[in-house]
Amino acid sequence: MTEHKAQPAWRNAALVLACWAGGAVAAPALNPAADPVRLSLEPVMVAEFALSEGDLVTAGKQYLHAARRTGDAHVAQNAFRLALLTQNDAAAKQALAIWQRNPVDPDDLQGARAAVALREGRDADAVRELASMLSKDDDRVGKLAMATLATATRDEQQAKRVLRQLIESNAVPNRIGAWLAVGGLAQALDETSLIDAAIAQMLRRFPDEPRITLLRAAQDRLAGNETAARETLRKVEPATRTNASLRSSVALEYRLLGDYLDSERVLAQGEQTAETYTERAYSLAQADDRPRLEALYSELQKTASRPDPQQRLLLGQIAEYLKKWEESLRWYASVPGEEEQWSAQLASANVLFELKRAADWQQMLKALQTNTEVPDDTRRDAFLLEATLFQRAGDPAREQEVLNRAMSAFPDDTSVLYTRALAFERNNEVERAIAEFRRILVMDANNVDTLNALGYTLADRTTRYQEALQLINRARAAQPNNAAIIDSYGWVLYKMGDLPEALRQLQRAARLQRDPEIFAHLAEVLWRSGDRDGARKAIEQADKLDTDKTNRAVQAVRQLMGISA
């Protein structure tokens, strides 16, 4: 399932109908067949209804029908996307032909042409379109080109083949952003020869560009060559002293290697800001190096006379980590500024919980919840924190009681409903979780997070696979390249017994996002398909990403494969 955010981009047929009824559209012509609004209204409405039911095939057919009648580029664009999702290559080609007559979103259109070429096996045409996109002085378009290549190909081998042609035919322009996008996809495809070829080209074209060297270090890390990765990072370090962005990137690479003290050492060089201090504290906390965290705490206190709310919040957080509970409370109490002050009060409640001062933290949170001068978001968060603390205390009944009170205070707040649904699911009250997700959809039928969460829950915890597929399809229609939704789609296909297509979709999701749950699902499907080596490789990736070892899917697959903790 994993986290995702965005809003659906489909045009709303209800808006067309409202304009018609409200007189915003001119009076109908004498020949109704010549009126584009009438021509498109019925099939678009049918398409929207089918979309709301998760029937992407019917929705795509009706959008294409409307596009043929009117030539409307936006409708054709919708028809194209749905055809691509349902792998209807003929319909995609027809929709693209209509879309091109009256171009909108030229970058998206070019990506669509590349997608059709890929689907039809016209690799050379796809290379030409993708190279043209990469040549534009806009890194967003370059990323779109690589996302198209990652998701529109028929299989992973085609993606590798086309990417190799882009690299070896000098089709990628001499732009660092374009090459970073290409290198990123090469890494996602996990093809060593491709990665080496991309990096070699980049080093030749941009010999003094530290970001390329950093990419080499990342590749060595992913390949398990940690010694080589560290040597490369050491070479990049001098450039970090005058480049804050690079300093943060190098520090992140060290953290991913588990070298938290090196991460903090790099961050300590150069000008210090609230962000660098925060990253340093996080690195030292991950290393559990309390003496050095104490030293950083002392360093920060020397400048604490300034009423800097971020710094005082950070001092409170460090003191909290060091279990200097009373000092932490004093720092939080000293935070100036209304917005930061509310955050400090929420943090204080957490400290009071650690001190086992139940009456005090409950009183503090209730004061926030009932104070009408407190912003609504903070009041809501006070309810959610109280529920979390009762969960941590092992009291699910009190957790639910708090969430019920939150619903009374914020009856239409989807964050509260969503949190309550997750609590029900976590406590194995699956039907109540499902009912809560449905309640959100009554208020917001196109809430993509909830469509995906409900679909995934039905697929994972029940046998209502067809309903799950419909919900996930609605989410896919809104966000076709969202890795979390693609993961849910692959998972429900697996549950329905379509292992080959499930595997293809989960591989797509893994190319788009490195997430422990995605790799766990991929491992299970590979295992069930008989590819034991591939499954072991996937679960190793899942283990590396599941740093706190709490992901339920990862643990389940480890048990399936007989891997001990």
Coordinates of C-alpha atoms in Angstrom, one line a residue:
M1 CA 0.0 0.0 0.0
T2 CA 2.6 2.6 1.2
E3 CA 2.0 6.3 1.4
H4 CA 1.0 8.5 -1.5
K5 CA -0.7 11.9 -2.1
A6 CA -2.3 13.7 -4.9
Q7 CA -5.7 14.6 -6.4
P8 CA -7.4 13.0 -9.4
A9 CA -7.0 14.9 -12.7
W10 CA -10.1 13.6 -14.4
R11 CA -12.6 16.2 -15.7
N12 CA -15.8 16.1 -13.8
A13 CA -18.9 15.4 -15.9
A14 CA -21.0 17.0 -13.1
L15 CA -19.4 20.3 -14.0
V16 CA -20.4 20.0 -17.6
L17 CA -24.0 19.2 -16.5
A18 CA -24.0 22.2 -14.1
C19 CA -22.9 24.6 -16.8
W20 CA -25.6 23.2 -19.1
A21 CA -28.3 23.5 -16.5
G22 CA -27.1 26.9 -15.3
G23 CA -27.2 28.5 -18.7
A24 CA -23.4 29.0 -19.0
V25 CA -23.5 27.2 -22.3
A26 CA -25.2 28.8 -25.3
A27 CA -28.7 27.6 -26.2
P28 CA -28.7 24.3 -28.1
A29 CA -28.4 24.4 -31.8
L30 CA -31.3 23.3 -34.0
N31 CA -29.3 20.2 -35.0
P32 CA -28.4 18.5 -31.7
A33 CA -26.0 16.2 -33.4
A34 CA -23.8 19.2 -34.2
D35 CA -23.6 20.4 -30.6
P36 CA -20.3 19.2 -29.0
V37 CA -21.6 19.5 -25.5
R38 CA -24.6 17.2 -26.2
L39 CA -22.3 15.0 -28.2
S40 CA -19.9 14.5 -25.3
L41 CA -22.2 14.8 -22.3
E42 CA -23.7 11.3 -22.3
P43 CA -20.6 9.2 -22.9
V44 CA -18.5 11.4 -20.5
M45 CA -21.1 10.9 -17.8
V46 CA -21.2 7.1 -18.5
A47 CA -17.4 7.2 -18.3
E48 CA -17.4 9.0 -15.0
F49 CA -19.9 6.6 -13.5
A50 CA -17.8 3.6 -14.7
L51 CA -14.7 5.2 -13.3
S52 CA -16.5 5.6 -9.9
E53 CA -17.2 1.9 -10.1
G54 CA -13.6 1.0 -10.9
D55 CA -14.5 -0.2 -14.3
L56 CA -11.6 1.2 -16.3
V57 CA -12.4 -0.7 -19.5
T58 CA -15.9 0.8 -19.8
A59 CA -14.6 4.3 -18.7
G60 CA -11.9 4.2 -21.4
K61 CA -14.3 3.1 -24.1
Q62 CA -16.7 5.9 -23.3
Y63 CA -14.0 8.6 -23.1
L64 CA -12.8 7.4 -26.5
H65 CA -16.3 7.5 -27.8
A66 CA -16.7 11.1 -26.6
A67 CA -13.3 12.1 -27.9
R68 CA -14.2 10.7 -31.4
R69 CA -17.4 12.8 -31.4
T70 CA -16.0 16.0 -30.2
G71 CA -12.2 16.0 -30.9
D72 CA -11.7 17.3 -27.4
A73 CA -8.1 16.9 -26.4
H74 CA -8.7 16.7 -22.7
V75 CA -11.2 13.9 -23.2
A76 CA -8.8 12.1 -25.6
Q77 CA -6.1 12.5 -22.9
N78 CA -8.3 10.7 -20.4
A79 CA -9.1 8.0 -22.9
F80 CA -5.4 7.5 -23.7
R81 CA -4.4 7.1 -20.0
L82 CA -7.2 4.6 -19.3
A83 CA -6.3 2.6 -22.5
L84 CA -2.7 2.5 -21.3
L85 CA -3.8 1.3 -17.8
T86 CA -6.0 -1.5 -19.3
Q87 CA -3.3 -2.4 -21.9
N88 CA -5.6 -1.6 -24.8
D89 CA -3.0 -0.6 -27.3
A90 CA -5.4 0.0 -30.2
A91 CA -7.5 2.3 -28.2
A92 CA -4.4 4.2 -26.9
K93 CA -3.3 4.8 -30.5
Q94 CA -6.7 6.1 -31.5
A95 CA -7.0 8.4 -28.5
L96 CA -3.5 9.7 -29.2
A97 CA -4.4 10.5 -32.7
I98 CA -7.3 12.7 -31.5
W99 CA -5.3 14.3 -28.7
Q100 CA -2.6 15.3 -31.2
R101 CA -5.0 17.3 -33.4
N102 CA -5.5 19.9 -30.7
P103 CA -2.4 19.6 -28.4
V104 CA -2.6 20.3 -24.7
D105 CA 0.2 19.6 -22.3
P106 CA 2.9 19.1 -25.0
D107 CA 5.3 17.4 -22.6
D108 CA 2.6 14.9 -21.6
L109 CA 1.7 14.4 -25.3
Q110 CA 5.3 13.6 -26.2
G111 CA 5.4 11.1 -23.3
A112 CA 2.3 9.6 -24.7
R113 CA 3.8 9.2 -28.1
A114 CA 6.8 7.5 -26.5
A115 CA 4.5 5.2 -24.6
V116 CA 2.6 4.1 -27.7
A117 CA 5.9 3.5 -29.5
L118 CA 7.1 1.3 -26.6
R119 CA 3.8 -0.6 -26.5
E120 CA 4.1 -1.3 -30.2
G121 CA 7.7 -2.4 -30.0
R122 CA 9.0 0.6 -32.0
D123 CA 12.1 1.1 -29.9
A124 CA 13.8 3.5 -32.3
D125 CA 10.8 5.8 -32.3
A126 CA 10.6 5.6 -28.5
V127 CA 14.3 6.5 -28.2
R128 CA 13.7 9.6 -30.4
E129 CA 10.8 10.8 -28.4
L130 CA 12.5 10.2 -25.1
A131 CA 15.7 11.9 -26.2
S132 CA 13.7 14.9 -27.3
M133 CA 12.1 15.1 -23.8
L134 CA 15.5 14.8 -22.1
S135 CA 16.9 17.6 -24.3
K136 CA 14.5 20.1 -22.8
D137 CA 15.9 22.5 -20.2
D138 CA 13.5 21.2 -17.6
D139 CA 14.5 18.4 -15.2
R140 CA 10.8 17.7 -14.6
V141 CA 10.4 16.7 -18.3
G142 CA 13.5 14.5 -18.1
K143 CA 12.0 12.7 -15.0
L144 CA 8.7 12.3 -16.9
A145 CA 10.6 10.7 -19.8
M146 CA 12.2 8.1 -17.5
A147 CA 8.9 7.5 -15.7
T148 CA 7.4 6.7 -19.1
L149 CA 10.2 4.3 -19.9
A150 CA 9.8 2.7 -16.4
T151 CA 6.1 2.1 -16.7
A152 CA 5.0 1.9 -20.3
T153 CA 7.2 -0.9 -21.5
R154 CA 5.8 -4.4 -22.0
D155 CA 8.5 -5.9 -19.8
E156 CA 11.7 -5.0 -17.9
Q157 CA 14.0 -6.3 -20.7
Q158 CA 12.5 -3.7 -23.1
A159 CA 13.1 -1.0 -20.6
K160 CA 16.7 -2.0 -20.3
R161 CA 17.1 -2.3 -24.0
V162 CA 15.8 1.1 -24.8
L163 CA 17.7 2.8 -22.0
R164 CA 20.9 1.2 -23.3
Q165 CA 20.1 2.6 -26.8
L166 CA 19.7 6.0 -25.3
I167 CA 23.0 5.8 -23.5
E168 CA 25.1 4.2 -26.3
S169 CA 23.7 6.2 -29.2
N170 CA 24.6 9.6 -27.7
A171 CA 20.9 10.4 -27.7
V172 CA 21.1 11.8 -24.2
P173 CA 22.0 15.6 -24.4
N174 CA 24.9 17.1 -22.5
R175 CA 22.8 18.2 -19.6
I176 CA 23.6 17.1 -16.1
G177 CA 19.9 16.9 -15.1
A178 CA 19.1 14.6 -18.1
W179 CA 22.0 12.3 -17.2
L180 CA 21.0 12.1 -13.5
A181 CA 17.5 11.0 -14.6
V182 CA 19.0 8.4 -16.9
G183 CA 21.4 7.2 -14.1
G184 CA 18.5 7.0 -11.6
L185 CA 16.5 4.7 -13.9
A186 CA 19.6 2.6 -14.6
Q187 CA 19.9 2.1 -10.8
A188 CA 16.2 1.3 -10.4
L189 CA 16.5 -1.4 -13.1
D190 CA 19.4 -2.9 -11.1
E191 CA 21.5 -3.7 -14.3
T192 CA 25.1 -3.3 -13.4
S193 CA 26.3 -2.9 -17.0
L194 CA 23.8 -0.2 -17.7
I195 CA 24.7 1.6 -14.5
D196 CA 28.4 1.4 -15.3
A197 CA 27.8 2.7 -18.9
A198 CA 25.7 5.6 -17.6
I199 CA 28.2 6.6 -15.0
A200 CA 31.1 6.3 -17.5
Q201 CA 29.4 8.6 -19.9
M202 CA 28.6 11.1 -17.1
L203 CA 32.2 11.1 -15.8
R204 CA 33.5 11.7 -19.3
R205 CA 31.0 14.6 -19.9
F206 CA 31.1 16.1 -16.4
P207 CA 34.5 15.2 -14.9
D208 CA 34.3 17.9 -12.2
E209 CA 30.6 17.3 -11.2
P210 CA 30.5 15.9 -7.6
R211 CA 27.0 14.7 -8.0
I212 CA 28.1 12.1 -10.6
T213 CA 30.8 10.8 -8.2
L214 CA 28.1 10.6 -5.5
L215 CA 26.0 8.5 -7.9
R216 CA 29.0 6.1 -8.2
A217 CA 29.1 5.9 -4.4
A218 CA 25.4 5.1 -4.3
Q219 CA 25.8 2.4 -6.9
D220 CA 28.7 0.8 -5.0
R221 CA 26.6 0.8 -1.9
L222 CA 23.6 -0.8 -3.6
A223 CA 25.9 -3.5 -5.1
G224 CA 27.3 -4.3 -1.7
N225 CA 30.7 -2.7 -2.4
E226 CA 30.6 -0.6 0.8
T227 CA 34.4 -0.1 1.0
A228 CA 34.5 1.4 -2.5
A229 CA 31.5 3.6 -1.7
R230 CA 33.3 5.0 1.4
E231 CA 36.4 5.7 -0.7
T232 CA 34.3 7.6 -3.2
L233 CA 32.6 9.6 -0.6
R234 CA 36.0 10.6 0.9
K235 CA 36.9 12.0 -2.5
V236 CA 33.7 14.1 -2.7
E237 CA 34.0 15.5 0.9
P238 CA 36.2 18.5 0.1
A239 CA 33.5 19.9 -2.2
T240 CA 30.9 19.8 0.6
R241 CA 32.5 22.5 2.6
T242 CA 31.2 25.2 0.2
N243 CA 28.1 23.4 -1.1
A244 CA 25.4 22.9 1.5
S245 CA 23.2 20.8 -0.7
L246 CA 26.0 18.4 -1.6
R247 CA 27.0 18.3 2.1
S248 CA 23.5 17.1 3.0
S249 CA 23.6 14.5 0.1
V250 CA 27.0 13.1 1.2
A251 CA 25.8 12.9 4.8
L252 CA 22.7 11.0 3.7
E253 CA 24.9 8.5 1.8
Y254 CA 27.0 7.9 4.9
R255 CA 23.7 7.3 6.9
L256 CA 22.5 4.8 4.3
L257 CA 25.8 3.0 4.8
G258 CA 25.2 3.0 8.5
D259 CA 28.1 5.4 9.1
Y260 CA 26.3 7.8 11.3
L261 CA 29.3 9.4 12.9
D262 CA 30.8 10.2 9.4
S263 CA 27.5 11.7 8.5
E264 CA 27.6 14.0 11.5
R265 CA 31.3 14.8 10.9
V266 CA 30.5 16.0 7.3
L267 CA 27.5 18.0 8.5
A268 CA 29.6 19.7 11.1
Q269 CA 31.8 21.3 8.4
G270 CA 30.8 24.7 7.0
E271 CA 28.1 27.1 8.1
Q272 CA 25.6 25.7 10.7
T273 CA 21.9 26.2 10.3
A274 CA 18.8 24.9 12.1
E275 CA 18.7 22.2 9.4
T276 CA 22.3 21.0 9.8
Y277 CA 22.0 21.0 13.5
T278 CA 18.9 18.9 13.2
E279 CA 20.5 16.4 10.8
R280 CA 23.6 16.2 13.1
A281 CA 21.4 15.4 16.1
Y282 CA 19.5 12.8 14.1
S283 CA 22.8 11.1 12.9
L284 CA 24.2 11.0 16.5
A285 CA 20.9 9.6 17.8
Q286 CA 21.0 6.9 15.2
A287 CA 24.6 6.1 16.2
D288 CA 23.4 6.2 19.8
D289 CA 26.6 8.2 20.5
R290 CA 25.4 10.0 23.7
P291 CA 28.8 11.7 24.5
R292 CA 28.9 13.4 21.1
L293 CA 25.2 14.2 21.3
E294 CA 25.9 15.8 24.7
A295 CA 28.7 17.8 23.1
L296 CA 26.3 19.0 20.4
Y297 CA 23.7 19.8 23.0
S298 CA 26.3 22.0 24.9
E299 CA 27.3 23.7 21.6
L300 CA 23.7 24.6 20.9
Q301 CA 23.1 25.9 24.3
K302 CA 25.8 28.6 23.9
T303 CA 23.6 30.3 21.3
A304 CA 20.3 29.6 23.0
S305 CA 20.1 33.1 24.4
R306 CA 18.6 34.0 21.0
P307 CA 14.9 33.5 20.9
D308 CA 15.1 31.1 18.0
P309 CA 12.0 28.8 18.1
Q310 CA 13.5 26.1 15.9
Q311 CA 16.7 26.0 17.9
R312 CA 14.8 25.8 21.2
L313 CA 12.6 23.0 19.8
L314 CA 15.7 21.1 18.8
L315 CA 17.3 21.6 22.2
G316 CA 14.1 20.2 23.8
Q317 CA 14.2 17.2 21.4
I318 CA 17.9 16.5 22.1
A319 CA 17.3 16.7 25.8
E320 CA 14.3 14.4 25.4
Y321 CA 16.5 11.9 23.5
L322 CA 19.1 12.1 26.3
K323 CA 16.3 11.5 28.8
K324 CA 17.0 14.8 30.4
W325 CA 13.3 15.0 30.9
E326 CA 13.0 18.1 33.1
E327 CA 15.5 20.1 30.9
S328 CA 13.5 19.0 27.9
L329 CA 10.3 20.4 29.5
R330 CA 12.0 23.7 30.2
W331 CA 13.2 24.1 26.7
Y332 CA 9.8 23.3 25.3
A333 CA 8.2 25.8 27.7
S334 CA 10.7 28.5 26.5
V335 CA 9.8 28.2 22.8
P336 CA 8.5 31.6 21.5
G337 CA 6.1 32.2 18.7
E338 CA 2.5 30.9 18.5
E339 CA 3.0 28.2 15.8
E340 CA 6.1 26.7 17.3
Q341 CA 4.6 27.0 20.8
W342 CA 1.8 24.6 19.9
S343 CA 4.4 22.1 18.6
A344 CA 6.4 22.4 21.8
Q345 CA 3.3 21.7 23.9
L346 CA 2.5 18.6 22.0
A347 CA 6.2 17.5 22.4
S348 CA 5.9 18.3 26.2
A349 CA 3.0 15.9 26.4
N350 CA 5.2 13.1 25.0
V351 CA 7.8 13.9 27.7
L352 CA 5.2 13.8 30.4
F353 CA 4.2 10.3 29.1
E354 CA 7.8 9.1 29.4
L355 CA 7.8 10.5 33.0
K356 CA 4.7 8.4 33.6
R357 CA 2.8 11.5 34.7
A358 CA -0.4 10.3 33.1
A359 CA -2.6 12.9 34.7
D360 CA -0.3 15.8 33.5
W361 CA 0.0 14.7 29.8
Q362 CA -3.7 14.0 29.6
Q363 CA -4.6 17.3 31.2
M364 CA -2.2 19.1 28.8
L365 CA -3.7 17.5 25.7
K366 CA -7.2 18.1 26.9
A367 CA -6.4 21.7 27.4
L368 CA -5.2 22.0 23.8
Q369 CA -8.3 20.1 22.6
T370 CA -10.7 22.4 24.3
N371 CA -9.0 25.8 23.8
T372 CA -10.8 27.5 20.9
E373 CA -7.9 29.9 20.4
V374 CA -5.7 27.0 19.4
P375 CA -5.6 26.3 15.6
D376 CA -7.8 23.5 14.5
D377 CA -4.9 21.5 13.1
T378 CA -3.2 21.6 16.5
R379 CA -6.4 20.7 18.4
R380 CA -6.9 17.7 16.1
D381 CA -3.3 16.6 16.5
A382 CA -3.7 16.8 20.2
F383 CA -6.5 14.1 19.9
L384 CA -4.3 12.0 17.6
L385 CA -1.3 12.2 19.9
E386 CA -3.5 11.2 22.9
A387 CA -4.7 8.2 20.9
T388 CA -1.1 7.3 20.0
L389 CA 0.0 7.5 23.6
F390 CA -2.8 5.2 24.7
Q391 CA -1.7 2.8 21.9
R392 CA 1.9 2.9 23.2
A393 CA 0.5 2.3 26.7
G394 CA -1.1 -0.9 25.4
D395 CA -4.7 0.4 26.0
P396 CA -6.6 0.0 22.7
A397 CA -9.9 0.7 24.4
R398 CA -8.8 4.2 25.6
E399 CA -7.2 4.7 22.2
Q400 CA -10.6 4.2 20.5
E401 CA -12.3 6.3 23.1
V402 CA -10.0 9.2 22.2
L403 CA -10.6 8.8 18.5
N404 CA -14.3 8.7 19.1
R405 CA -14.0 12.1 20.9
A406 CA -11.9 13.4 18.1
M407 CA -14.7 12.4 15.7
S408 CA -17.2 14.3 17.8
A409 CA -15.0 17.4 17.7
F410 CA -14.0 17.0 14.0
P411 CA -16.8 15.0 12.5
D412 CA -15.8 15.6 8.9
D413 CA -12.0 15.4 9.4
T414 CA -10.6 12.7 7.1
S415 CA -7.3 12.5 9.0
V416 CA -9.2 11.4 12.2
L417 CA -11.3 8.9 10.3
Y418 CA -8.3 7.6 8.5
T419 CA -6.3 7.2 11.8
R420 CA -9.3 5.4 13.4
A421 CA -9.6 3.1 10.4
L422 CA -5.9 2.2 10.7
A423 CA -6.3 1.6 14.4
F424 CA -9.2 -0.8 13.7
E425 CA -7.1 -2.7 11.1
R426 CA -4.1 -2.9 13.4
N427 CA -6.3 -4.4 16.2
N428 CA -7.8 -6.9 13.7
E429 CA -11.2 -5.2 13.6
V430 CA -11.1 -5.4 9.9
E431 CA -14.8 -4.8 9.2
R432 CA -14.8 -1.7 11.3
A433 CA -11.7 -0.4 9.5
I434 CA -13.5 -1.1 6.2
A435 CA -16.6 0.8 7.3
E436 CA -14.5 3.7 8.4
F437 CA -12.7 3.9 5.0
R438 CA -16.1 3.8 3.3
R439 CA -17.3 6.7 5.4
I440 CA -14.4 8.8 4.1
L441 CA -15.4 7.9 0.5
V442 CA -18.9 9.0 1.2
M443 CA -17.6 12.5 2.0
D444 CA -14.8 12.5 -0.6
A445 CA -15.4 9.9 -3.3
N446 CA -12.1 10.6 -5.0
N447 CA -9.9 10.5 -1.9
V448 CA -7.0 8.5 -3.5
D449 CA -5.3 7.6 -0.2
T450 CA -8.5 6.0 1.0
L451 CA -9.4 4.3 -2.3
N452 CA -6.0 2.6 -2.2
A453 CA -6.1 1.9 1.5
L454 CA -9.5 0.3 1.4
G455 CA -8.7 -1.7 -1.8
Y456 CA -5.4 -2.9 -0.2
T457 CA -7.2 -3.8 3.0
L458 CA -9.8 -5.8 1.2
A459 CA -7.2 -7.6 -0.9
D460 CA -4.9 -8.3 2.1
R461 CA -7.3 -9.1 4.9
T462 CA -10.4 -10.5 3.1
T463 CA -11.3 -12.5 0.0
R464 CA -13.3 -9.6 -1.6
Y465 CA -10.8 -9.3 -4.4
Q466 CA -13.1 -8.0 -7.1
E467 CA -14.2 -5.1 -5.0
A468 CA -10.6 -4.5 -4.0
L469 CA -9.7 -4.4 -7.7
Q470 CA -12.4 -1.9 -8.5
L471 CA -11.2 0.5 -5.7
I472 CA -7.6 0.2 -6.7
N473 CA -8.5 0.8 -10.3
R474 CA -10.1 4.1 -9.3
A475 CA -6.9 5.1 -7.6
R476 CA -4.8 4.0 -10.6
A477 CA -7.0 6.1 -12.9
A478 CA -6.2 9.2 -10.8
Q479 CA -2.5 8.5 -10.3
P480 CA -1.3 5.9 -12.9
N481 CA 2.4 6.2 -11.9
N482 CA 2.0 6.1 -8.1
A483 CA 4.3 3.3 -6.9
A484 CA 2.1 2.6 -3.8
I485 CA -1.0 2.2 -5.9
I486 CA 0.8 0.0 -8.5
D487 CA 2.0 -2.1 -5.5
S488 CA -1.6 -2.5 -4.3
Y489 CA -2.6 -3.4 -7.9
G490 CA 0.1 -6.1 -8.1
W491 CA -0.9 -7.4 -4.7
V492 CA -4.6 -7.9 -5.6
L493 CA -3.7 -9.5 -8.9
Y494 CA -1.5 -12.0 -6.9
K495 CA -4.4 -12.7 -4.6
M496 CA -6.6 -13.4 -7.6
G497 CA -4.0 -15.9 -9.0
D498 CA -2.5 -13.9 -11.8
L499 CA 1.1 -14.3 -10.9
P500 CA 2.7 -13.2 -14.2
E501 CA 0.9 -9.9 -14.3
A502 CA 1.3 -9.4 -10.5
L503 CA 5.0 -9.8 -10.9
R504 CA 5.2 -7.3 -13.7
Q505 CA 3.3 -4.7 -11.7
L506 CA 5.3 -5.2 -8.6
Q507 CA 8.5 -4.9 -10.6
R508 CA 7.2 -1.6 -12.0
A509 CA 6.5 -0.4 -8.4
A510 CA 9.9 -1.4 -7.2
R511 CA 11.5 0.6 -10.1
L512 CA 9.6 3.7 -9.1
Q513 CA 10.1 3.5 -5.3
R514 CA 12.4 1.7 -3.0
D515 CA 10.0 0.6 -0.2
P516 CA 10.2 -2.3 2.1
E517 CA 6.6 -3.4 1.6
I518 CA 6.9 -3.3 -2.2
F519 CA 10.0 -5.5 -2.0
A520 CA 8.3 -7.8 0.4
H521 CA 5.3 -8.3 -1.9
L522 CA 7.7 -8.8 -4.8
A523 CA 9.6 -11.4 -2.8
E524 CA 6.5 -13.3 -2.0
V525 CA 5.3 -13.4 -5.7
L526 CA 8.8 -14.5 -6.9
W527 CA 8.8 -17.2 -4.2
R528 CA 5.4 -18.5 -5.2
S529 CA 6.5 -18.4 -8.9
G530 CA 9.4 -20.6 -8.1
D531 CA 12.1 -18.0 -8.5
R532 CA 13.8 -18.6 -5.1
D533 CA 17.0 -16.7 -5.9
G534 CA 15.0 -13.6 -7.0
A535 CA 12.8 -13.9 -3.9
R536 CA 15.9 -13.9 -1.7
K537 CA 17.4 -10.9 -3.4
A538 CA 14.1 -9.0 -3.1
I539 CA 13.7 -9.8 0.7
E540 CA 17.3 -8.7 1.3
Q541 CA 16.3 -5.3 -0.2
A542 CA 13.2 -5.3 1.9
D543 CA 15.3 -6.0 5.1
K544 CA 17.7 -3.2 4.3
L545 CA 14.8 -0.7 3.9
D546 CA 12.9 -1.9 6.9
T547 CA 15.3 -0.3 9.3
D548 CA 13.2 -0.6 12.5
K549 CA 12.2 -4.2 11.6
T550 CA 8.5 -3.5 12.2
N551 CA 7.0 -3.9 8.7
R552 CA 4.3 -6.6 9.0
A553 CA 4.6 -7.6 5.3
V554 CA 8.4 -8.0 5.5
Q555 CA 8.1 -10.2 8.6
A556 CA 5.4 -12.4 7.0
V557 CA 7.5 -13.1 3.9
R558 CA 10.5 -13.9 6.0
Q559 CA 8.4 -16.5 7.8
L560 CA 7.1 -17.8 4.5
M561 CA 10.7 -18.2 3.2
G562 CA 11.9 -19.8 6.5
I563 CA 14.3 -16.9 7.3
S564 CA 14.9 -16.5 11.0
A565 CA 15.0 -13.1 12.7

